[in-house]
Every structure is written in structure tokens, then in C-alpha cells.
Amino acid sequence: MIHSLRFRLLVAFTIVILVAIGAVSLFVAHSTAGEVGQYQRQSEETRSFRIERALLGYYATRGEWAGIQPYVEQMATLSGQRIVLTDGRGVVVADSAGELVGTRPAPEWSGGVLLMLRGGTKLGTAYITPPPPPAEADPTSVQNLSGSVNLFLIWGGILSFGVAMALTFVMSRQISAPLSALTAAARRLGQGDFSRRVDIRGKDEVGELAQTFNSMADDLMRAEQLRRNLVADAAHELRTPVSNIRGYMEAIRDGVMQPDASTLDSVYEESLLLSRLIEDLQELALADAGELHLFRQPEDISEVIKKAASAIHPEVNAKRISLAVDLPEGLPLCDIDSHRIGQVLRNLLNNAAAHTAEGGAINITAREVGNQVEVAVADNGQGIPPDDLLHIFERFYRVDRSRARRTGGSGLGLTVAKRLVEAHGGKIEVQSMPGEGSRFTFTVPKAG
């Protein structure tokens, strides 16, 4: 319970409400005390000024202080202050308390207000004491005012807590429901059910998480399907040469065939095919693991192309296919592993020769493109259907669905070529039209 999202949201809302109420209460208490104190000081100053003006007005009207005692008592009653008035000689002529008339004020009576005419004649001094502090029951007191405000804040906090409870319930339902669906889907995915998807259509962070999960599930399902296909295709490709070698060996052992040169050549060809298949699988495994080691150094790409073309001559001559190498002068040195790039070229040339009919043509060209060199191998063979172009570099993929071996190869040559080019930081592409031939291009970086 305490680890649930709903509980944590409730705690978060509660803490925010308590902190807000506490901060507002402290601010209100401090502000109220200051404002009330300032208001009291201003009120006292205003009352004192009015008393002073009233006393001066009395003297201006009468010309003397005689009869001022009742007037002072009335003003003291209205203002709630004690008023003591002396004449110009310092003798008390009026006291709202009736105690000091005819005497001089004691030394502790200080801070009086001088009453003077415009001409500078001193009429006397008025001593005005502040009123007593208001009673506790007075609604204008600072304590009662702050208490009333805090009481309202407490009730507001209780109401806010109730609203927070309702919001927590609604928001936790909206957030935890898709998260629970994601958790269940992730659990099923971990158990191997790659068809599990989450149907969340929101555009918020949870919706983006669901889309990412579904994309990840698609990738995992695709990877699992490729893995299964790889195992099945590898078993199929390995089975054929192994079965052939086994068949030859059994026939020789049973005396059906003689171990002559022709039989041994057939066994040797099957063993070479098996060896190439195993090497291709090993190279793909190293490339996928990022452990494919390249011995890169500045190399003349023209020489690498010519050597690869020379190696394919026996095969193209047997099918009467013309092979043209059209290279410009002054191609720059390339930062490559010449053995690996030669392997890429041989794979592309073998593929072109296998899919080009007798009397066809293969053309090899190269050109400098920016900081790279682009190499192209084009043929006028049978071409590749558009639906197959997207998968042509996948493992064991063959345009020939019957998987007949008449075209040779294991379906790994183009995949290996793609991995080797990408390991050099280049890119390999293909353009093809059925019946018009294919054109494979790849790039390698220039040296230095």
C-alpha cells in the first residue's frame, strides 16, 4: 500500500497543502501584527492632532484657558486618552482625571505638545497619554484577528485535503491503469509472448511510453523471427553439403562409387562450400557482436578492384559474360582493409555472374564522391523484383523461393558484404529492375 502510486500522490498532495497553509499562516500572523500596530500608531497620531487643533481652537475663541476643564474631560472620554493641559507658565489648567489642576506636572510627564499661536506666543503644553491596550475580547486585537484568519485557513486546509483525496483517486486511476497495462504486457513479453501490445492512445508521457513499448515489442518479435529463420536456414544450408559429403562417403564405403579423382573433386567442392558457409556465419556473428577486426591502412582501391575482377574471370569466361573495368585516373588512396573490401567485391561479382545469363555483361566503375570513393558493380541480368529489394541484404534471403542451388551461394554473401562495408563506415545500396539487371554501389572512406 505505502509503495503504491496512489498513496504517494496522496502524501505529496498532503505535504503541499500543509506547507502552503503553514506558510500562509506565518505570513498572515506576521503581516497582521505589523499592520494592526501601524494602524494603532496612525490612529493615536490622528487623535492627538485633532485634540491639539481642538485646544487651539478653544483658546482662539475664548482668548484664555478659563472653563477648559469640562471640554478636556469630554475630549478624553471620546478619545479614551488622558489629557493634561498646562498654561504658558507650566501650571496645569485642566486634567481629564481631575488630579493635577493648579499644580505643575511631575518630571515623568514629558513629551508634551507645545501649543503656540502663529506669532510664536506660547499658550501651554498638552500631555496626551495613549489609551489602554484593548481587551482580549476586542475583535480588533492582533491575537484574535490572527486566530480568526488561521481558523479559516484550517477549515480551508480540511476542504483542500478532501479535494486532494478526490483528485488523488481520479489521477491515480488515470495514471496507474495504463502503467498496470504496461507492466502486464512487459511481464508477458518477458515470458516470450512477443505478440503482446498496449492499446494506449494518449499523447502524454505515458502514451509515448506505450508507443515505445509497442515499437520495442515489434523489434523483439522481428528479431525473434529472424533468429528462428537463421537457425532454420543455417540448418538447411549446412545439411545440404554435409548430406552430400556423407552420401559420397557411404557410396565409396559400400563400393557403389570409386574414390577416383572425379568423386574426390565433388567431395572437395562440397567441403569448400561448407567451409565458406561456416566462415560467413562466423563473420556475421563477429560483426553483430562488434568484434570484427579490420586491418585498415591506405590502399589503392583500383588495385583491389582489378584483383577481384581477375579472380572472377574463369567463371564469367565460362558463361561468355563480358567483364569491363572502367576506372578513372588518379583515384585517391582509401582507408580500408584490402582483404575485406576485396571480399565485398568478390561477393558482388559472384552474385552478378550467377544472375546474368550467357552473353551478358558486367561493368565495374568507381568515382570520387566528397570524402569517399564510390564503387559500383552493374549487370544486365535478370534483375530483382521490387518486393525483394527491401530484403536483399537479409541473412539467407533468396529471390528464388524454391531455394534451388543452381545459382550457387548460401544467401549470406550480400549480408556479409553489407556488414563489411558498414564496418568501414560506408554504405551499400542496390537499384534494380526485373529483366534489366541490377546495380550495387558501396562507399569507402578516403585515406587521411
Coordinates of C-alpha atoms in Angstrom, one line a residue:
M1 CA 0.0 0.0 0.0
I2 CA 2.7 2.5 1.0
H3 CA 4.6 1.8 -2.2
S4 CA 1.6 2.4 -4.5
L5 CA 1.3 5.4 -6.7
R6 CA -2.0 6.4 -5.2
F7 CA -0.5 6.5 -1.7
R8 CA 2.5 8.5 -2.8
L9 CA 0.2 11.0 -4.7
L10 CA -1.9 11.5 -1.5
V11 CA 1.2 12.0 0.6
A12 CA 2.6 14.5 -1.9
F13 CA -0.7 16.5 -2.0
T14 CA -1.0 16.5 1.8
I15 CA 2.5 17.8 2.2
V16 CA 2.0 20.5 -0.3
I17 CA -1.3 21.6 1.4
L18 CA 0.3 21.6 4.9
V19 CA 3.3 23.6 3.8
A20 CA 1.1 26.0 2.0
I21 CA -1.2 26.5 5.0
G22 CA 1.7 26.8 7.4
A23 CA 3.5 29.4 5.2
V24 CA 0.3 31.4 4.7
S25 CA -0.5 31.3 8.5
L26 CA 3.0 32.5 9.3
F27 CA 2.8 35.3 6.8
V28 CA -0.7 36.3 7.9
A29 CA 0.3 36.4 11.6
H30 CA 3.4 38.5 10.9
S31 CA 1.7 40.8 8.5
T32 CA -1.4 41.2 10.7
A33 CA 0.7 42.2 13.7
G34 CA 2.6 44.8 11.7
E35 CA -0.5 46.2 10.0
V36 CA -2.5 46.5 13.2
G37 CA 0.4 48.1 15.1
Q38 CA 0.9 50.6 12.3
Y39 CA -2.9 51.3 12.2
Q40 CA -2.9 51.9 16.0
R41 CA 0.1 54.3 15.8
Q42 CA -1.6 56.2 13.0
S43 CA -4.8 56.4 14.9
E44 CA -3.1 57.8 18.0
E45 CA -1.3 60.4 16.0
T46 CA -4.6 61.4 14.3
R47 CA -6.4 61.7 17.7
S48 CA -3.5 63.7 19.2
F49 CA -3.6 66.0 16.2
R50 CA -7.3 66.5 16.5
I51 CA -7.1 67.2 20.3
E52 CA -4.3 69.7 19.6
R53 CA -6.3 71.5 17.0
A54 CA -9.4 71.5 19.2
L55 CA -7.4 73.0 22.1
L56 CA -6.0 75.7 19.9
G57 CA -9.4 76.4 18.5
Y58 CA -10.8 76.8 22.1
Y59 CA -8.1 79.3 23.0
A60 CA -8.5 81.2 19.8
T61 CA -12.3 81.6 20.5
R62 CA -12.1 82.5 24.2
G63 CA -8.7 84.1 24.4
E64 CA -7.9 82.2 27.6
W65 CA -8.0 78.8 29.2
A66 CA -10.7 79.5 31.7
G67 CA -13.5 76.9 31.6
I68 CA -11.4 74.4 29.6
Q69 CA -11.8 71.6 32.2
P70 CA -15.2 70.2 31.1
Y71 CA -14.1 70.5 27.5
V72 CA -10.9 68.4 28.2
E73 CA -12.9 65.8 30.1
Q74 CA -15.3 65.4 27.2
M75 CA -12.4 65.0 24.7
A76 CA -10.7 62.4 27.0
T77 CA -14.0 60.5 27.2
L78 CA -14.4 60.4 23.4
S79 CA -10.7 59.5 22.7
G80 CA -10.1 57.2 25.6
Q81 CA -6.9 59.1 26.5
R82 CA -5.9 61.1 29.5
I83 CA -5.3 64.8 28.6
V84 CA -3.3 67.2 30.8
L85 CA -3.1 70.9 29.8
T86 CA -0.7 73.5 31.2
D87 CA -0.6 77.2 30.6
G88 CA 2.3 79.2 29.4
R89 CA 3.8 79.2 33.0
G90 CA 3.7 75.4 33.2
V91 CA 0.7 75.3 35.7
V92 CA -1.9 72.6 35.0
V93 CA -5.1 74.4 34.0
A94 CA -7.0 71.2 33.0
D95 CA -6.7 67.5 33.8
S96 CA -9.2 64.9 32.4
A97 CA -8.6 62.9 35.6
G98 CA -9.1 66.0 37.8
E99 CA -6.0 65.3 39.8
L100 CA -3.3 67.8 38.8
V101 CA -5.2 71.1 38.3
G102 CA -3.3 74.0 39.8
T103 CA 0.0 72.0 40.1
R104 CA 3.0 71.6 38.0
P105 CA 3.4 68.2 36.1
A106 CA 5.9 65.8 37.6
P107 CA 9.2 65.2 35.7
E108 CA 8.0 61.9 34.3
W109 CA 5.4 63.9 32.3
S110 CA 7.5 64.5 29.2
G111 CA 7.0 64.6 25.5
G112 CA 4.1 67.0 25.6
V113 CA 3.0 69.0 22.6
L114 CA 3.6 72.8 22.7
L115 CA 0.6 74.9 21.9
M116 CA 1.6 78.1 20.2
L117 CA -0.1 80.8 18.2
R118 CA 1.1 81.8 14.8
G119 CA 3.0 84.7 16.2
G120 CA 5.1 82.4 18.3
T121 CA 3.4 83.1 21.6
K122 CA 3.5 80.0 23.9
L123 CA 0.0 79.2 25.1
G124 CA 0.9 76.0 27.0
T125 CA 1.6 72.3 26.7
A126 CA -0.7 69.4 26.1
Y127 CA 0.2 66.0 27.5
I128 CA -1.8 63.1 25.9
T129 CA -1.3 59.6 27.1
P130 CA -2.1 56.6 24.8
P131 CA -5.3 54.6 25.5
P132 CA -5.0 51.4 27.5
P133 CA -4.5 48.2 25.4
P134 CA -7.7 46.7 24.1
A135 CA -9.3 43.8 26.0
E136 CA -8.8 40.2 24.9
A137 CA -12.4 40.0 23.7
D138 CA -11.8 43.0 21.4
P139 CA -12.2 41.7 17.8
T140 CA -9.6 44.2 16.6
S141 CA -6.8 42.7 18.7
V142 CA -3.9 41.2 16.8
Q143 CA -4.3 37.8 18.5
N144 CA -8.0 37.5 17.8
L145 CA -7.6 38.7 14.3
S146 CA -4.7 36.2 13.6
G147 CA -6.6 33.4 15.3
S148 CA -9.7 34.1 13.1
V149 CA -7.6 34.1 10.0
N150 CA -5.8 30.9 11.0
L151 CA -9.2 29.2 11.8
F152 CA -10.4 30.0 8.3
L153 CA -7.1 28.6 6.9
I154 CA -7.5 25.4 8.9
W155 CA -11.0 24.9 7.5
G156 CA -9.7 25.7 4.1
G157 CA -7.0 23.1 4.6
I158 CA -9.5 20.5 5.6
L159 CA -11.5 21.3 2.5
S160 CA -8.3 21.2 0.4
F161 CA -7.4 17.8 1.8
G162 CA -10.8 16.4 0.8
V163 CA -10.3 17.8 -2.7
A164 CA -6.8 16.3 -2.7
M165 CA -8.2 12.9 -1.8
A166 CA -10.7 13.1 -4.7
L167 CA -8.0 14.3 -7.1
T168 CA -5.6 11.6 -6.0
F169 CA -8.2 8.9 -6.6
V170 CA -9.0 10.2 -10.1
M171 CA -5.4 10.9 -11.1
S172 CA -4.1 7.7 -9.7
R173 CA -6.7 5.8 -11.7
Q174 CA -5.8 7.6 -14.9
I175 CA -2.0 7.1 -14.3
S176 CA -1.9 3.7 -12.7
A177 CA -4.3 2.0 -15.2
P178 CA -2.0 2.4 -18.2
L179 CA 1.0 1.7 -16.1
S180 CA -0.6 -1.5 -14.9
A181 CA -1.3 -2.5 -18.5
L182 CA 2.3 -1.8 -19.5
T183 CA 3.5 -3.9 -16.5
A184 CA 1.3 -6.8 -17.5
A185 CA 2.4 -6.5 -21.2
A186 CA 6.1 -6.3 -20.2
R187 CA 5.7 -9.4 -18.0
R188 CA 4.1 -11.3 -20.9
L189 CA 6.8 -10.1 -23.2
G190 CA 9.5 -11.3 -20.7
Q191 CA 7.8 -14.7 -20.8
G192 CA 8.2 -14.9 -24.6
D193 CA 4.8 -13.6 -25.8
F194 CA 6.0 -11.1 -28.4
S195 CA 2.6 -10.5 -29.8
R196 CA 1.5 -8.6 -26.7
R197 CA 0.7 -4.9 -27.3
V198 CA -0.6 -2.0 -25.2
D199 CA -3.6 0.0 -26.5
I200 CA -2.9 3.5 -25.1
R201 CA -3.8 6.4 -27.4
G202 CA -2.9 9.3 -25.2
K203 CA -0.3 11.9 -26.3
D204 CA 1.3 12.4 -22.9
E205 CA 4.4 10.8 -21.5
V206 CA 2.5 7.6 -20.7
G207 CA 1.3 7.4 -24.2
E208 CA 4.8 7.9 -25.6
L209 CA 6.0 5.2 -23.2
A210 CA 3.3 2.8 -24.6
Q211 CA 4.3 3.6 -28.2
T212 CA 7.9 3.0 -27.3
F213 CA 7.0 -0.3 -25.7
N214 CA 5.0 -1.4 -28.7
S215 CA 7.8 -0.4 -31.0
M216 CA 10.2 -2.4 -28.8
A217 CA 7.9 -5.4 -28.9
D218 CA 7.8 -5.2 -32.7
D219 CA 11.6 -5.1 -32.8
L220 CA 11.8 -8.1 -30.5
M221 CA 9.3 -10.1 -32.4
R222 CA 11.1 -9.3 -35.6
A223 CA 14.4 -10.2 -34.0
E224 CA 13.0 -13.5 -32.7
Q225 CA 11.6 -14.3 -36.1
L226 CA 14.9 -13.6 -37.7
R227 CA 16.6 -15.7 -35.1
R228 CA 14.3 -18.6 -35.8
N229 CA 14.8 -18.1 -39.6
L230 CA 18.5 -18.0 -39.1
V231 CA 18.5 -21.3 -37.2
A232 CA 16.3 -23.0 -39.7
D233 CA 18.2 -21.6 -42.7
A234 CA 21.6 -22.4 -41.2
A235 CA 20.5 -25.9 -40.6
H236 CA 19.1 -26.2 -44.1
E237 CA 22.3 -24.8 -45.7
L238 CA 24.6 -26.9 -43.5
R239 CA 22.6 -30.0 -44.1
T240 CA 23.0 -29.9 -47.9
P241 CA 26.8 -30.1 -48.2
V242 CA 27.1 -32.4 -45.1
S243 CA 24.5 -34.8 -46.7
N244 CA 26.3 -34.7 -50.0
I245 CA 29.7 -35.5 -48.3
R246 CA 28.1 -38.2 -46.3
G247 CA 26.4 -39.7 -49.4
Y248 CA 29.7 -39.8 -51.3
M249 CA 31.5 -41.4 -48.3
E250 CA 28.8 -44.0 -47.9
A251 CA 28.8 -44.8 -51.6
I252 CA 32.6 -45.2 -51.6
R253 CA 32.4 -47.4 -48.4
D254 CA 29.8 -49.6 -49.9
G255 CA 31.7 -49.9 -53.2
V256 CA 29.0 -48.2 -55.2
M257 CA 31.4 -45.5 -56.3
Q258 CA 35.1 -45.5 -56.7
P259 CA 37.3 -43.0 -54.9
D260 CA 38.6 -41.6 -58.2
A261 CA 39.6 -38.0 -59.0
S262 CA 36.1 -37.0 -60.1
T263 CA 34.5 -38.3 -56.8
L264 CA 37.1 -36.7 -54.7
D265 CA 36.7 -33.4 -56.6
S266 CA 33.0 -33.5 -55.8
V267 CA 33.6 -34.1 -52.1
Y268 CA 36.2 -31.3 -52.1
E269 CA 33.8 -28.9 -53.7
E270 CA 31.1 -29.7 -51.1
S271 CA 33.7 -29.2 -48.3
L272 CA 34.7 -25.9 -49.7
L273 CA 31.0 -24.8 -49.8
L274 CA 30.6 -25.9 -46.2
S275 CA 33.8 -24.1 -45.2
R276 CA 32.6 -20.9 -46.9
L277 CA 29.2 -21.1 -45.2
I278 CA 30.8 -21.5 -41.8
E279 CA 33.2 -18.6 -42.4
D280 CA 30.3 -16.4 -43.5
L281 CA 28.4 -17.3 -40.4
Q282 CA 31.4 -16.6 -38.2
E283 CA 32.0 -13.2 -39.8
L284 CA 28.3 -12.3 -39.4
A285 CA 28.5 -13.3 -35.7
L286 CA 31.6 -11.1 -35.2
A287 CA 30.0 -8.2 -37.0
D288 CA 26.8 -8.4 -34.9
A289 CA 28.9 -8.5 -31.7
G290 CA 31.1 -5.6 -32.8
E291 CA 34.2 -7.7 -32.7
L292 CA 35.0 -7.7 -36.5
H293 CA 38.7 -6.7 -36.6
L294 CA 39.8 -4.7 -39.6
F295 CA 43.4 -4.1 -40.6
R296 CA 42.9 -0.7 -42.2
Q297 CA 45.6 1.3 -44.0
P298 CA 45.9 3.5 -47.1
E299 CA 45.3 1.3 -50.1
D300 CA 44.9 1.8 -53.8
I301 CA 41.3 1.0 -54.5
S302 CA 42.0 0.5 -58.2
E303 CA 44.3 -2.4 -57.5
V304 CA 41.8 -4.0 -55.1
I305 CA 39.1 -3.8 -57.8
K306 CA 41.4 -5.2 -60.5
K307 CA 42.4 -8.2 -58.3
A308 CA 38.7 -9.0 -57.6
A309 CA 37.9 -8.8 -61.3
S310 CA 40.8 -11.1 -62.2
A311 CA 39.6 -13.7 -59.7
I312 CA 36.1 -13.8 -61.3
H313 CA 37.4 -14.2 -64.9
P314 CA 37.2 -18.0 -65.1
E315 CA 33.5 -18.0 -64.1
V316 CA 32.5 -15.2 -66.5
N317 CA 34.5 -16.7 -69.3
A318 CA 32.8 -20.0 -68.9
K319 CA 29.4 -18.2 -69.4
R320 CA 30.8 -15.9 -72.1
I321 CA 29.9 -12.8 -69.9
S322 CA 31.9 -9.7 -70.8
L323 CA 33.5 -8.1 -67.8
A324 CA 34.6 -4.4 -68.1
V325 CA 36.5 -2.4 -65.5
D326 CA 36.1 1.3 -66.1
L327 CA 38.2 3.3 -63.5
P328 CA 39.2 6.9 -63.8
E329 CA 42.8 8.0 -63.4
G330 CA 44.1 9.3 -60.1
L331 CA 41.6 7.7 -57.7
P332 CA 42.7 8.6 -54.2
L333 CA 44.0 6.1 -51.6
C334 CA 41.3 4.7 -49.4
D335 CA 41.4 3.8 -45.7
I336 CA 40.4 0.2 -45.9
D337 CA 41.2 -3.4 -45.1
S338 CA 42.0 -4.5 -48.7
H339 CA 41.2 -8.2 -47.9
R340 CA 37.7 -7.3 -46.6
I341 CA 36.9 -4.9 -49.4
G342 CA 38.2 -7.5 -51.9
Q343 CA 35.8 -10.0 -50.3
V344 CA 32.9 -7.5 -50.8
L345 CA 33.8 -7.1 -54.4
R346 CA 34.1 -10.9 -55.0
N347 CA 30.7 -11.4 -53.3
L348 CA 29.1 -8.8 -55.6
L349 CA 30.8 -10.1 -58.7
N350 CA 29.8 -13.7 -57.9
N351 CA 26.2 -12.6 -57.3
A352 CA 26.2 -10.7 -60.6
A353 CA 27.7 -13.6 -62.5
A354 CA 25.2 -16.1 -61.0
H355 CA 22.2 -14.0 -62.1
T356 CA 23.5 -12.9 -65.5
A357 CA 22.7 -15.1 -68.5
E358 CA 25.2 -16.3 -71.1
G359 CA 26.4 -13.5 -73.3
G360 CA 25.6 -10.8 -70.7
A361 CA 27.8 -8.1 -69.3
I362 CA 29.1 -6.9 -66.0
N363 CA 30.6 -3.5 -65.5
I364 CA 32.7 -2.2 -62.6
T365 CA 33.1 1.5 -62.1
A366 CA 34.4 3.9 -59.4
R367 CA 34.4 7.6 -58.7
E368 CA 35.3 10.1 -56.0
V369 CA 32.4 11.5 -54.1
G370 CA 33.3 14.0 -51.4
N371 CA 35.5 12.4 -48.8
Q372 CA 34.6 8.9 -50.1
V373 CA 35.1 6.7 -53.1
E374 CA 32.0 5.0 -54.6
V375 CA 32.4 1.6 -56.3
A376 CA 29.6 0.2 -58.5
V377 CA 29.0 -3.3 -59.9
A378 CA 26.3 -3.4 -62.6
D379 CA 25.0 -6.2 -64.7
N380 CA 22.3 -6.7 -67.3
G381 CA 20.9 -9.9 -65.8
Q382 CA 17.5 -10.9 -64.6
G383 CA 17.1 -8.1 -62.1
I384 CA 15.4 -8.1 -58.7
P385 CA 11.6 -7.7 -58.1
P386 CA 10.7 -4.5 -56.1
D387 CA 9.2 -6.6 -53.3
D388 CA 12.5 -8.4 -52.8
L389 CA 14.8 -5.2 -52.8
L390 CA 13.9 -4.4 -49.2
H391 CA 15.1 -7.9 -48.0
I392 CA 18.0 -8.5 -50.4
F393 CA 20.6 -7.9 -47.7
E394 CA 19.0 -10.2 -45.1
R395 CA 20.5 -13.5 -44.0
F396 CA 19.7 -16.4 -46.2
Y397 CA 17.3 -14.4 -48.3
R398 CA 16.9 -15.5 -51.8
V399 CA 14.8 -14.1 -54.6
D400 CA 14.4 -17.7 -55.8
R401 CA 11.7 -19.0 -53.4
S402 CA 12.4 -22.6 -54.4
R403 CA 15.9 -22.3 -52.8
A404 CA 17.4 -24.1 -55.7
R405 CA 21.1 -24.3 -55.6
R406 CA 21.6 -23.8 -59.3
T407 CA 22.5 -20.1 -58.7
G408 CA 25.0 -21.2 -56.0
G409 CA 25.7 -19.5 -52.8
S410 CA 24.1 -19.7 -49.4
G411 CA 22.2 -16.4 -49.2
L412 CA 24.8 -14.9 -47.0
G413 CA 27.1 -13.2 -49.5
L414 CA 25.2 -9.9 -49.7
T415 CA 24.7 -9.8 -45.9
V416 CA 28.4 -10.3 -45.3
A417 CA 29.2 -7.6 -47.9
K418 CA 26.8 -5.1 -46.1
R419 CA 28.4 -5.8 -42.7
L420 CA 31.9 -5.3 -44.1
V421 CA 31.0 -2.1 -45.8
E422 CA 29.3 -0.7 -42.7
A423 CA 32.3 -1.7 -40.6
H424 CA 34.3 0.7 -42.8
G425 CA 31.9 3.5 -42.2
G426 CA 30.4 3.2 -45.7
K427 CA 27.0 2.4 -47.1
I428 CA 25.9 -0.2 -49.7
E429 CA 22.8 0.2 -51.9
V430 CA 21.1 -1.6 -54.8
Q431 CA 19.0 -0.4 -57.7
S432 CA 17.3 -3.0 -59.9
M433 CA 14.5 -3.6 -62.4
P434 CA 13.3 -7.0 -63.4
G435 CA 14.6 -8.0 -66.7
E436 CA 17.0 -5.1 -66.9
G437 CA 19.7 -6.0 -64.4
S438 CA 21.0 -4.7 -61.1
R439 CA 23.5 -2.1 -59.9
F440 CA 25.1 -2.5 -56.5
T441 CA 27.1 0.5 -55.1
F442 CA 29.1 0.9 -52.0
T443 CA 31.3 3.6 -50.5
V444 CA 34.6 3.5 -48.6
P445 CA 36.4 6.5 -46.9
K446 CA 39.4 8.2 -48.4
A447 CA 42.7 8.0 -46.6
G448 CA 43.9 10.9 -44.5

